[in-house]
PDB file of C-alpha atoms in Angstrom:
ATOM      1  CA  ARG A   1     171.156 -33.545 -36.381  1.00 83.00           C
ATOM      2  CA  ALA A   2     171.804 -30.127 -34.830  1.00 88.00           C
ATOM      3  CA  SER A   3     170.481 -28.008 -37.694  1.00 95.00           C
ATOM      4  CA  ALA A   4     168.259 -28.067 -40.729  1.00 98.00           C
ATOM      5  CA  ILE A   5     169.890 -29.395 -43.901  1.00 98.00           C
ATOM      6  CA  VAL A   6     171.517 -26.415 -45.615  1.00 98.00           C
ATOM      7  CA  THR A   7     170.414 -26.644 -49.246  1.00 98.00           C
ATOM      8  CA  PRO A   8     171.914 -24.280 -51.821  1.00 98.00           C
ATOM      9  CA  CYS A   9     169.704 -24.297 -54.908  1.00 98.00           C
ATOM     10  CA  VAL A  10     171.046 -24.912 -58.415  1.00 98.00           C
ATOM     11  CA  TYR A  11     169.887 -24.291 -61.963  1.00 98.00           C
ATOM     12  CA  ASP A  12     172.344 -26.104 -64.254  1.00 98.00           C
ATOM     13  CA  GLY A  13     175.073 -28.715 -64.332  1.00 98.00           C
ATOM     14  CA  LEU A  14     177.819 -26.262 -63.366  1.00 98.00           C
ATOM     15  CA  THR A  15     176.124 -24.993 -60.217  1.00 98.00           C
ATOM     16  CA  ALA A  16     175.331 -28.606 -59.325  1.00 98.00           C
ATOM     17  CA  ARG A  17     179.043 -29.445 -59.601  1.00 98.00           C
ATOM     18  CA  LEU A  18     179.891 -26.522 -57.325  1.00 98.00           C
ATOM     19  CA  VAL A  19     177.427 -27.564 -54.631  1.00 98.00           C
ATOM     20  CA  GLU A  20     178.739 -31.123 -54.614  1.00 98.00           C
ATOM     21  CA  ARG A  21     182.326 -29.853 -54.616  1.00 97.00           C
ATOM     22  CA  PHE A  22     181.635 -28.208 -51.260  1.00 98.00           C
ATOM     23  CA  GLY A  23     180.157 -31.375 -49.810  1.00 98.00           C
ATOM     24  CA  PHE A  24     176.500 -30.383 -49.449  1.00 98.00           C
ATOM     25  CA  GLU A  25     174.287 -33.431 -49.033  1.00 98.00           C
ATOM     26  CA  LEU A  26     171.216 -31.879 -50.627  1.00 98.00           C
ATOM     27  CA  THR A  27     170.425 -29.382 -53.362  1.00 98.00           C
ATOM     28  CA  PHE A  28     167.294 -28.154 -55.133  1.00 98.00           C
ATOM     29  CA  MET A  29     166.657 -27.415 -58.808  1.00 98.00           C
ATOM     30  CA  THR A  30     165.058 -23.985 -58.597  1.00 97.00           C
ATOM     31  CA  GLY A  31     162.446 -22.978 -61.151  1.00 96.00           C
ATOM     32  CA  PHE A  32     163.420 -19.338 -60.655  1.00 95.00           C
ATOM     33  CA  GLY A  33     167.007 -20.122 -61.601  1.00 97.00           C
ATOM     34  CA  VAL A  34     166.174 -22.410 -64.524  1.00 98.00           C
ATOM     35  CA  SER A  35     163.796 -19.761 -65.858  1.00 97.00           C
ATOM     36  CA  ALA A  36     166.459 -17.075 -65.451  1.00 97.00           C
ATOM     37  CA  VAL A  37     169.154 -18.937 -67.375  1.00 97.00           C
ATOM     38  CA  HIS A  38     166.626 -19.514 -70.157  1.00 97.00           C
ATOM     39  CA  GLY A  39     166.136 -15.743 -70.276  1.00 97.00           C
ATOM     40  CA  TYR A  40     162.741 -15.524 -68.541  1.00 96.00           C
ATOM     41  CA  PRO A  41     161.246 -14.479 -65.199  1.00 94.00           C
ATOM     42  CA  ASP A  42     159.775 -17.208 -62.995  1.00 92.00           C
ATOM     43  CA  CYS A  43     156.234 -16.993 -64.409  1.00 91.00           C
ATOM     44  CA  GLN A  44     156.029 -20.527 -65.885  1.00 90.00           C
ATOM     45  CA  LEU A  45     157.280 -19.402 -69.279  1.00 93.00           C
ATOM     46  CA  VAL A  46     159.635 -22.387 -69.159  1.00 95.00           C
ATOM     47  CA  SER A  47     157.994 -25.672 -70.134  1.00 96.00           C
ATOM     48  CA  TYR A  48     157.930 -29.078 -68.493  1.00 97.00           C
ATOM     49  CA  GLN A  49     160.357 -30.390 -71.110  1.00 97.00           C
ATOM     50  CA  GLU A  50     162.821 -27.566 -70.481  1.00 98.00           C
ATOM     51  CA  MET A  51     162.665 -28.243 -66.745  1.00 98.00           C
ATOM     52  CA  LEU A  52     163.094 -31.975 -67.373  1.00 98.00           C
ATOM     53  CA  ASP A  53     166.128 -31.352 -69.580  1.00 98.00           C
ATOM     54  CA  SER A  54     167.610 -29.216 -66.812  1.00 98.00           C
ATOM     55  CA  ALA A  55     166.936 -31.982 -64.292  1.00 98.00           C
ATOM     56  CA  PHE A  56     168.820 -34.507 -66.444  1.00 98.00           C
ATOM     57  CA  SER A  57     171.751 -32.089 -66.773  1.00 98.00           C
ATOM     58  CA  ILE A  58     171.864 -31.396 -63.032  1.00 98.00           C
ATOM     59  CA  CYS A  59     171.529 -35.019 -61.951  1.00 98.00           C
ATOM     60  CA  SER A  60     174.191 -36.067 -64.459  1.00 97.00           C
ATOM     61  CA  SER A  61     176.586 -33.684 -62.706  1.00 97.00           C
ATOM     62  CA  LEU A  62     175.928 -35.131 -59.245  1.00 98.00           C
ATOM     63  CA  ARG A  63     177.333 -38.312 -57.728  1.00 96.00           C
ATOM     64  CA  ASN A  64     176.637 -38.058 -54.007  1.00 97.00           C
ATOM     65  CA  THR A  65     174.428 -35.014 -53.513  1.00 98.00           C
ATOM     66  CA  LEU A  66     170.673 -35.603 -53.641  1.00 98.00           C
ATOM     67  CA  CYS A  67     168.497 -33.148 -55.561  1.00 98.00           C
ATOM     68  CA  ILE A  68     164.898 -31.983 -55.166  1.00 98.00           C
ATOM     69  CA  GLY A  69     163.218 -30.741 -58.350  1.00 98.00           C
ATOM     70  CA  ASP A  70     160.745 -27.903 -58.727  1.00 97.00           C
ATOM     71  CA  GLY A  71     157.723 -29.443 -60.446  1.00 97.00           C
ATOM     72  CA  ASP A  72     155.709 -26.200 -60.393  1.00 95.00           C
ATOM     73  CA  THR A  73     151.984 -26.958 -60.730  1.00 96.00           C
ATOM     74  CA  GLY A  74     152.612 -30.315 -62.382  1.00 97.00           C
ATOM     75  CA  TYR A  75     152.004 -28.670 -65.767  1.00 95.00           C
ATOM     76  CA  GLY A  76     148.308 -29.456 -66.084  1.00 93.00           C
ATOM     77  CA  ASN A  77     145.716 -31.715 -64.517  1.00 94.00           C
ATOM     78  CA  ALA A  78     146.239 -34.730 -62.281  1.00 95.00           C
ATOM     79  CA  MET A  79     147.475 -36.853 -65.185  1.00 97.00           C
ATOM     80  CA  ASN A  80     150.066 -34.207 -66.051  1.00 97.00           C
ATOM     81  CA  VAL A  81     151.164 -34.214 -62.415  1.00 98.00           C
ATOM     82  CA  LYS A  82     151.738 -37.963 -62.577  1.00 98.00           C
ATOM     83  CA  ARG A  83     153.731 -37.593 -65.799  1.00 97.00           C
ATOM     84  CA  THR A  84     155.863 -34.906 -64.159  1.00 98.00           C
ATOM     85  CA  VAL A  85     156.625 -37.136 -61.180  1.00 98.00           C
ATOM     86  CA  HIS A  86     157.562 -40.089 -63.395  1.00 98.00           C
ATOM     87  CA  GLY A  87     159.735 -37.903 -65.630  1.00 98.00           C
ATOM     88  CA  TYR A  88     161.572 -36.308 -62.730  1.00 98.00           C
ATOM     89  CA  ALA A  89     162.187 -39.731 -61.204  1.00 98.00           C
ATOM     90  CA  ARG A  90     163.732 -40.965 -64.458  1.00 98.00           C
ATOM     91  CA  ALA A  91     165.966 -37.892 -64.529  1.00 98.00           C
ATOM     92  CA  GLY A  92     167.421 -38.944 -61.171  1.00 98.00           C
ATOM     93  CA  LEU A  93     165.804 -36.453 -58.801  1.00 98.00           C
ATOM     94  CA  ALA A  94     165.254 -37.623 -55.239  1.00 98.00           C
ATOM     95  CA  CYS A  95     162.109 -35.556 -54.698  1.00 98.00           C
ATOM     96  CA  VAL A  96     159.677 -33.430 -56.694  1.00 98.00           C
ATOM     97  CA  MET A  97     157.821 -30.385 -55.385  1.00 98.00           C
ATOM     98  CA  ILE A  98     154.234 -29.834 -56.544  1.00 98.00           C
ATOM     99  CA  GLU A  99     152.390 -26.625 -55.651  1.00 97.00           C
ATOM    100  CA  ASP A 100     148.848 -25.283 -55.539  1.00 97.00           C
ATOM    101  CA  GLN A 101     149.142 -22.108 -57.591  1.00 95.00           C
ATOM    102  CA  VAL A 102     147.002 -21.602 -60.676  1.00 93.00           C
ATOM    103  CA  SER A 103     148.786 -21.957 -63.984  1.00 87.00           C
ATOM    104  CA  PRO A 104     150.788 -20.058 -65.084  1.00 82.00           C
ATOM    105  CA  LYS A 105     152.370 -19.870 -61.644  1.00 84.00           C
ATOM    106  CA  ARG A 106     155.012 -17.400 -60.498  1.00 77.00           C
ATOM    107  CA  CYS A 107     157.684 -16.943 -57.864  1.00 75.00           C
ATOM    108  CA  GLY A 108     156.163 -17.229 -54.393  1.00 67.00           C
ATOM    109  CA  HIS A 109     157.600 -13.895 -53.232  1.00 73.00           C
ATOM    110  CA  THR A 110     156.198 -11.828 -56.116  1.00 70.00           C
ATOM    111  CA  ARG A 111     152.815 -10.202 -56.682  1.00 75.00           C
ATOM    112  CA  GLY A 112     149.926 -11.591 -58.686  1.00 78.00           C
ATOM    113  CA  LYS A 113     149.757 -15.081 -57.177  1.00 86.00           C
ATOM    114  CA  ALA A 114     146.550 -17.129 -57.095  1.00 94.00           C
ATOM    115  CA  VAL A 115     145.865 -20.655 -55.867  1.00 96.00           C
ATOM    116  CA  VAL A 116     143.491 -23.364 -57.062  1.00 97.00           C
ATOM    117  CA  PRO A 117     140.556 -24.439 -54.840  1.00 97.00           C
ATOM    118  CA  PHE A 118     141.305 -26.596 -51.800  1.00 98.00           C
ATOM    119  CA  ASP A 119     140.026 -29.878 -53.258  1.00 98.00           C
ATOM    120  CA  GLU A 120     141.918 -29.417 -56.507  1.00 97.00           C
ATOM    121  CA  ALA A 121     145.118 -28.694 -54.593  1.00 98.00           C
ATOM    122  CA  VAL A 122     144.743 -31.898 -52.569  1.00 98.00           C
ATOM    123  CA  ALA A 123     143.945 -33.863 -55.736  1.00 98.00           C
ATOM    124  CA  ARG A 124     147.237 -32.703 -57.264  1.00 98.00           C
ATOM    125  CA  VAL A 125     149.103 -34.010 -54.249  1.00 98.00           C
ATOM    126  CA  ARG A 126     147.190 -37.296 -54.262  1.00 98.00           C
ATOM    127  CA  ALA A 127     148.049 -37.751 -57.941  1.00 98.00           C
ATOM    128  CA  ALA A 128     151.717 -37.040 -57.206  1.00 98.00           C
ATOM    129  CA  CYS A 129     151.740 -39.542 -54.343  1.00 98.00           C
ATOM    130  CA  ASP A 130     150.016 -42.168 -56.495  1.00 98.00           C
ATOM    131  CA  ALA A 131     152.693 -41.668 -59.170  1.00 98.00           C
ATOM    132  CA  ARG A 132     155.358 -42.079 -56.490  1.00 98.00           C
ATOM    133  CA  ASP A 133     153.812 -45.320 -55.267  1.00 98.00           C
ATOM    134  CA  GLU A 134     153.156 -46.717 -58.753  1.00 97.00           C
ATOM    135  CA  GLY A 135     156.542 -45.874 -60.217  1.00 92.00           C
ATOM    136  CA  ALA A 136     159.511 -48.181 -60.582  1.00 93.00           C
ATOM    137  CA  ILE A 137     161.989 -45.505 -59.475  1.00 96.00           C
ATOM    138  CA  GLU A 138     161.932 -44.212 -55.901  1.00 97.00           C
ATOM    139  CA  ILE A 139     161.117 -40.518 -55.466  1.00 98.00           C
ATOM    140  CA  LEU A 140     159.653 -38.399 -52.665  1.00 98.00           C
ATOM    141  CA  ILE A 141     156.846 -35.837 -52.888  1.00 98.00           C
ATOM    142  CA  MET A 142     157.033 -32.333 -51.472  1.00 98.00           C
ATOM    143  CA  ALA A 143     153.708 -30.480 -51.417  1.00 98.00           C
ATOM    144  CA  ARG A 144     153.799 -26.683 -51.431  1.00 98.00           C
ATOM    145  CA  THR A 145     151.093 -24.145 -50.739  1.00 98.00           C
ATOM    146  CA  ASP A 146     151.130 -20.459 -51.668  1.00 96.00           C
ATOM    147  CA  ALA A 147     147.831 -19.842 -49.898  1.00 97.00           C
ATOM    148  CA  ARG A 148     149.410 -17.742 -47.114  1.00 96.00           C
ATOM    149  CA  GLY A 149     149.785 -14.685 -49.331  1.00 92.00           C
ATOM    150  CA  VAL A 150     146.410 -15.112 -51.011  1.00 93.00           C
ATOM    151  CA  MET A 151     143.958 -16.510 -48.444  1.00 96.00           C
ATOM    152  CA  GLY A 152     145.763 -16.205 -45.106  1.00 97.00           C
ATOM    153  CA  LEU A 153     147.656 -18.397 -42.681  1.00 98.00           C
ATOM    154  CA  GLU A 154     144.718 -20.562 -41.554  1.00 98.00           C
ATOM    155  CA  GLU A 155     144.013 -21.687 -45.100  1.00 98.00           C
ATOM    156  CA  ALA A 156     147.704 -22.373 -45.701  1.00 98.00           C
ATOM    157  CA  LEU A 157     147.926 -24.496 -42.545  1.00 98.00           C
ATOM    158  CA  ALA A 158     144.765 -26.406 -43.471  1.00 98.00           C
ATOM    159  CA  ARG A 159     146.207 -27.174 -46.903  1.00 98.00           C
ATOM    160  CA  CYS A 160     149.506 -28.380 -45.469  1.00 98.00           C
ATOM    161  CA  ARG A 161     147.690 -30.692 -43.066  1.00 98.00           C
ATOM    162  CA  ALA A 162     145.607 -32.045 -45.946  1.00 98.00           C
ATOM    163  CA  PHE A 163     148.729 -32.531 -48.073  1.00 98.00           C
ATOM    164  CA  ALA A 164     150.366 -34.535 -45.296  1.00 98.00           C
ATOM    165  CA  ALA A 165     147.211 -36.615 -44.892  1.00 98.00           C
ATOM    166  CA  ALA A 166     147.186 -37.252 -48.651  1.00 98.00           C
ATOM    167  CA  GLY A 167     150.643 -38.806 -48.384  1.00 98.00           C
ATOM    168  CA  ALA A 168     153.140 -36.001 -49.042  1.00 98.00           C
ATOM    169  CA  ASP A 169     156.577 -36.830 -47.631  1.00 98.00           C
ATOM    170  CA  ILE A 170     157.450 -33.152 -47.054  1.00 98.00           C
ATOM    171  CA  THR A 171     155.341 -30.005 -46.884  1.00 98.00           C
ATOM    172  CA  PHE A 172     156.356 -26.457 -47.725  1.00 98.00           C
ATOM    173  CA  LEU A 173     154.345 -23.439 -46.615  1.00 98.00           C
ATOM    174  CA  GLU A 174     155.653 -20.668 -48.849  1.00 96.00           C
ATOM    175  CA  ALA A 175     156.271 -17.169 -47.495  1.00 94.00           C
ATOM    176  CA  PRO A 176     155.197 -17.174 -43.835  1.00 96.00           C
ATOM    177  CA  CYS A 177     155.482 -13.587 -42.655  1.00 95.00           C
ATOM    178  CA  SER A 178     156.868 -13.957 -39.124  1.00 97.00           C
ATOM    179  CA  ARG A 179     158.744 -16.301 -36.848  1.00 97.00           C
ATOM    180  CA  GLU A 180     155.480 -16.887 -34.975  1.00 98.00           C
ATOM    181  CA  GLU A 181     153.822 -18.125 -38.157  1.00 98.00           C
ATOM    182  CA  MET A 182     156.754 -20.439 -38.791  1.00 98.00           C
ATOM    183  CA  VAL A 183     156.428 -21.868 -35.270  1.00 98.00           C
ATOM    184  CA  ARG A 184     152.694 -22.461 -35.736  1.00 98.00           C
ATOM    185  CA  TYR A 185     153.309 -24.262 -38.996  1.00 98.00           C
ATOM    186  CA  CYS A 186     155.836 -26.593 -37.409  1.00 98.00           C
ATOM    187  CA  LYS A 187     153.616 -27.285 -34.406  1.00 98.00           C
ATOM    188  CA  GLU A 188     150.359 -27.815 -36.285  1.00 98.00           C
ATOM    189  CA  VAL A 189     151.470 -29.726 -39.382  1.00 98.00           C
ATOM    190  CA  PRO A 190     152.989 -33.220 -39.082  1.00 98.00           C
ATOM    191  CA  GLY A 191     155.918 -34.519 -41.083  1.00 98.00           C
ATOM    192  CA  PHE A 192     159.051 -33.075 -42.619  1.00 98.00           C
ATOM    193  CA  LYS A 193     159.145 -29.385 -43.568  1.00 98.00           C
ATOM    194  CA  MET A 194     161.208 -27.003 -45.668  1.00 98.00           C
ATOM    195  CA  ALA A 195     161.885 -23.288 -45.182  1.00 98.00           C
ATOM    196  CA  ASN A 196     162.939 -20.870 -47.931  1.00 96.00           C
ATOM    197  CA  MET A 197     165.663 -18.412 -46.933  1.00 96.00           C
ATOM    198  CA  LEU A 198     165.398 -15.483 -49.346  1.00 94.00           C
ATOM    199  CA  PRO A 199     166.987 -12.154 -48.325  1.00 92.00           C
ATOM    200  CA  SER A 200     164.495  -9.305 -48.836  1.00 84.00           C
ATOM    201  CA  GLY A 201     161.714 -11.887 -49.177  1.00 85.00           C
ATOM    202  CA  GLN A 202     158.656 -12.122 -46.947  1.00 90.00           C
ATOM    203  CA  THR A 203     159.973 -14.815 -44.591  1.00 94.00           C
ATOM    204  CA  PRO A 204     162.318 -13.954 -41.682  1.00 95.00           C
ATOM    205  CA  MET A 205     165.932 -14.999 -42.240  1.00 96.00           C
ATOM    206  CA  LEU A 206     166.879 -17.532 -39.553  1.00 97.00           C
ATOM    207  CA  SER A 207     169.964 -19.688 -39.130  1.00 97.00           C
ATOM    208  CA  ALA A 208     169.818 -23.378 -39.979  1.00 98.00           C
ATOM    209  CA  THR A 209     170.217 -24.141 -36.275  1.00 98.00           C
ATOM    210  CA  GLU A 210     167.261 -21.954 -35.298  1.00 97.00           C
ATOM    211  CA  LEU A 211     165.143 -23.379 -38.096  1.00 98.00           C
ATOM    212  CA  HIS A 212     165.846 -26.873 -36.785  1.00 98.00           C
ATOM    213  CA  GLN A 213     164.929 -25.802 -33.243  1.00 97.00           C
ATOM    214  CA  ILE A 214     161.596 -24.499 -34.527  1.00 97.00           C
ATOM    215  CA  GLY A 215     160.933 -27.746 -36.383  1.00 98.00           C
ATOM    216  CA  PHE A 216     162.189 -27.338 -39.957  1.00 98.00           C
ATOM    217  CA  ASP A 217     164.203 -30.090 -41.608  1.00 98.00           C
ATOM    218  CA  ILE A 218     165.453 -28.326 -44.754  1.00 98.00           C
ATOM    219  CA  ALA A 219     166.786 -24.779 -45.126  1.00 98.00           C
ATOM    220  CA  ALA A 220     166.743 -23.886 -48.832  1.00 98.00           C
ATOM    221  CA  TYR A 221     168.668 -20.943 -50.257  1.00 98.00           C
ATOM    222  CA  PRO A 222     166.868 -20.555 -53.595  1.00 96.00           C
ATOM    223  CA  LEU A 223     168.709 -17.636 -55.180  1.00 96.00           C
ATOM    224  CA  THR A 224     172.095 -17.467 -53.453  1.00 97.00           C
ATOM    225  CA  LEU A 225     174.175 -18.882 -56.310  1.00 98.00           C
ATOM    226  CA  LEU A 226     172.205 -17.101 -59.022  1.00 98.00           C
ATOM    227  CA  SER A 227     172.254 -13.748 -57.254  1.00 97.00           C
ATOM    228  CA  ALA A 228     175.900 -13.910 -56.185  1.00 97.00           C
ATOM    229  CA  GLY A 229     176.948 -14.959 -59.683  1.00 97.00           C
ATOM    230  CA  LEU A 230     174.983 -12.160 -61.312  1.00 97.00           C
ATOM    231  CA  ARG A 231     176.481  -9.614 -58.941  1.00 97.00           C
ATOM    232  CA  ALA A 232     180.000 -10.628 -59.983  1.00 97.00           C
ATOM    233  CA  GLN A 233     179.060 -10.623 -63.667  1.00 97.00           C
ATOM    234  CA  LEU A 234     177.506  -7.156 -63.422  1.00 98.00           C
ATOM    235  CA  GLU A 235     180.638  -5.854 -61.760  1.00 97.00           C
ATOM    236  CA  ALA A 236     182.844  -7.407 -64.458  1.00 97.00           C
ATOM    237  CA  LEU A 237     180.728  -5.944 -67.253  1.00 98.00           C
ATOM    238  CA  LYS A 238     180.775  -2.527 -65.611  1.00 97.00           C
ATOM    239  CA  LEU A 239     184.570  -2.594 -65.464  1.00 97.00           C
ATOM    240  CA  LEU A 240     184.797  -3.567 -69.138  1.00 97.00           C
ATOM    241  CA  GLN A 241     182.345  -0.819 -70.059  1.00 97.00           C
ATOM    242  CA  GLN A 242     184.541   1.684 -68.239  1.00 97.00           C
ATOM    243  CA  GLY A 243     187.632   0.501 -70.069  1.00 97.00           C
ATOM    244  CA  GLU A 244     189.076  -1.267 -67.036  1.00 96.00           C
ATOM    245  CA  GLN A 245     190.253  -4.845 -66.635  1.00 95.00           C
ATOM    246  CA  PRO A 246     188.021  -7.288 -64.709  1.00 95.00           C
ATOM    247  CA  PHE A 247     190.815  -9.838 -64.199  1.00 94.00           C
ATOM    248  CA  PRO A 248     190.923  -9.490 -60.371  1.00 92.00           C
ATOM    249  CA  LEU A 249     187.340 -10.837 -60.343  1.00 94.00           C
ATOM    250  CA  GLU A 250     188.239 -13.899 -62.393  1.00 96.00           C
ATOM    251  CA  LEU A 251     189.441 -17.319 -61.308  1.00 96.00           C
ATOM    252  CA  ASP A 252     192.878 -18.522 -62.298  1.00 96.00           C
ATOM    253  CA  PHE A 253     192.508 -20.492 -65.549  1.00 97.00           C
ATOM    254  CA  GLU A 254     193.815 -23.708 -63.966  1.00 97.00           C
ATOM    255  CA  ALA A 255     191.241 -23.407 -61.183  1.00 96.00           C
ATOM    256  CA  LEU A 256     188.523 -22.712 -63.739  1.00 97.00           C
ATOM    257  CA  LYS A 257     189.456 -25.797 -65.764  1.00 97.00           C
ATOM    258  CA  ASP A 258     189.369 -27.931 -62.628  1.00 97.00           C
ATOM    259  CA  ILE A 259     185.942 -26.665 -61.590  1.00 96.00           C
ATOM    260  CA  VAL A 260     184.327 -27.329 -64.974  1.00 97.00           C
ATOM    261  CA  GLY A 261     185.730 -30.860 -65.060  1.00 96.00           C
ATOM    262  CA  PHE A 262     188.984 -30.968 -67.023  1.00 97.00           C
ATOM    263  CA  THR A 263     190.957 -32.612 -64.202  1.00 97.00           C
ATOM    264  CA  GLU A 264     188.430 -35.408 -63.893  1.00 95.00           C
ATOM    265  CA  TYR A 265     188.249 -35.771 -67.674  1.00 96.00           C
ATOM    266  CA  TYR A 266     192.013 -36.073 -68.058  1.00 97.00           C
ATOM    267  CA  GLU A 267     192.182 -38.721 -65.314  1.00 96.00           C
ATOM    268  CA  GLU A 268     189.429 -40.760 -66.951  1.00 96.00           C
ATOM    269  CA  GLU A 269     190.925 -40.287 -70.409  1.00 96.00           C
ATOM    270  CA  ALA A 270     194.295 -41.619 -69.205  1.00 96.00           C
ATOM    271  CA  ARG A 271     192.697 -44.951 -68.282  1.00 96.00           C
ATOM    272  CA  TYR A 272     192.061 -45.775 -71.921  1.00 97.00           C
ATOM    273  CA  LYS A 273     195.281 -44.610 -73.575  1.00 93.00           C
ATOM    274  CA  CYS A 274     197.096 -47.361 -75.446  1.00 91.00           C
TER     275      CYS A 274
END
């Protein structure tokens, strides 16, 4: 592979359909996006059940594209973490991400973050890995730390190493502040790694090829679809407010019907006509 896996993140069944339509092999159910479409900021105001319902909707819309699910803090203690892993596996997710923030957590590029103590963070990951190994449905574990912005890079690296030692399949050091920090992470922590590409965030924006050269395996774009969609919607609303027509921004109705699934529905429906 010549580059990290480009991973546009999704938040509902429609965005999942779009990602698969363009042939991406991997996507990610973003907690930021799921929170947003429920009408909330990403401050864990959305519950485990709401996230699980979103996971079922997303996975039901995918046939070939694998999906990682944002499991936040696991929604409680170690037993809650195990329940989250089992639930996400049943929904059809290929991987679940568990992080070390205190609850309620928040977006990793916003202020006010705090992380649980080192041992508690590792225990969460161990519980997630135990659930993976005990479960009947295969799922991977991604372990995330937000310690970089709270306690510094050394603590974040130590946590990632401990997560890998505890059995995590993938680690994710959130919000490194320079390319040099990203290089250190890849050199000093074993196993597969993900990078978050967020314009105006704290992490440098690098191409998928450069990320792969550094040592990253996944390049996630957490807000691209949400942000681009909102930009178009704001522009359309502004035109309507000004008494103008937003039609140039809209898809042709036939194209819209195809994207949301009418073409596929009609083909399937025709199989059962008498």
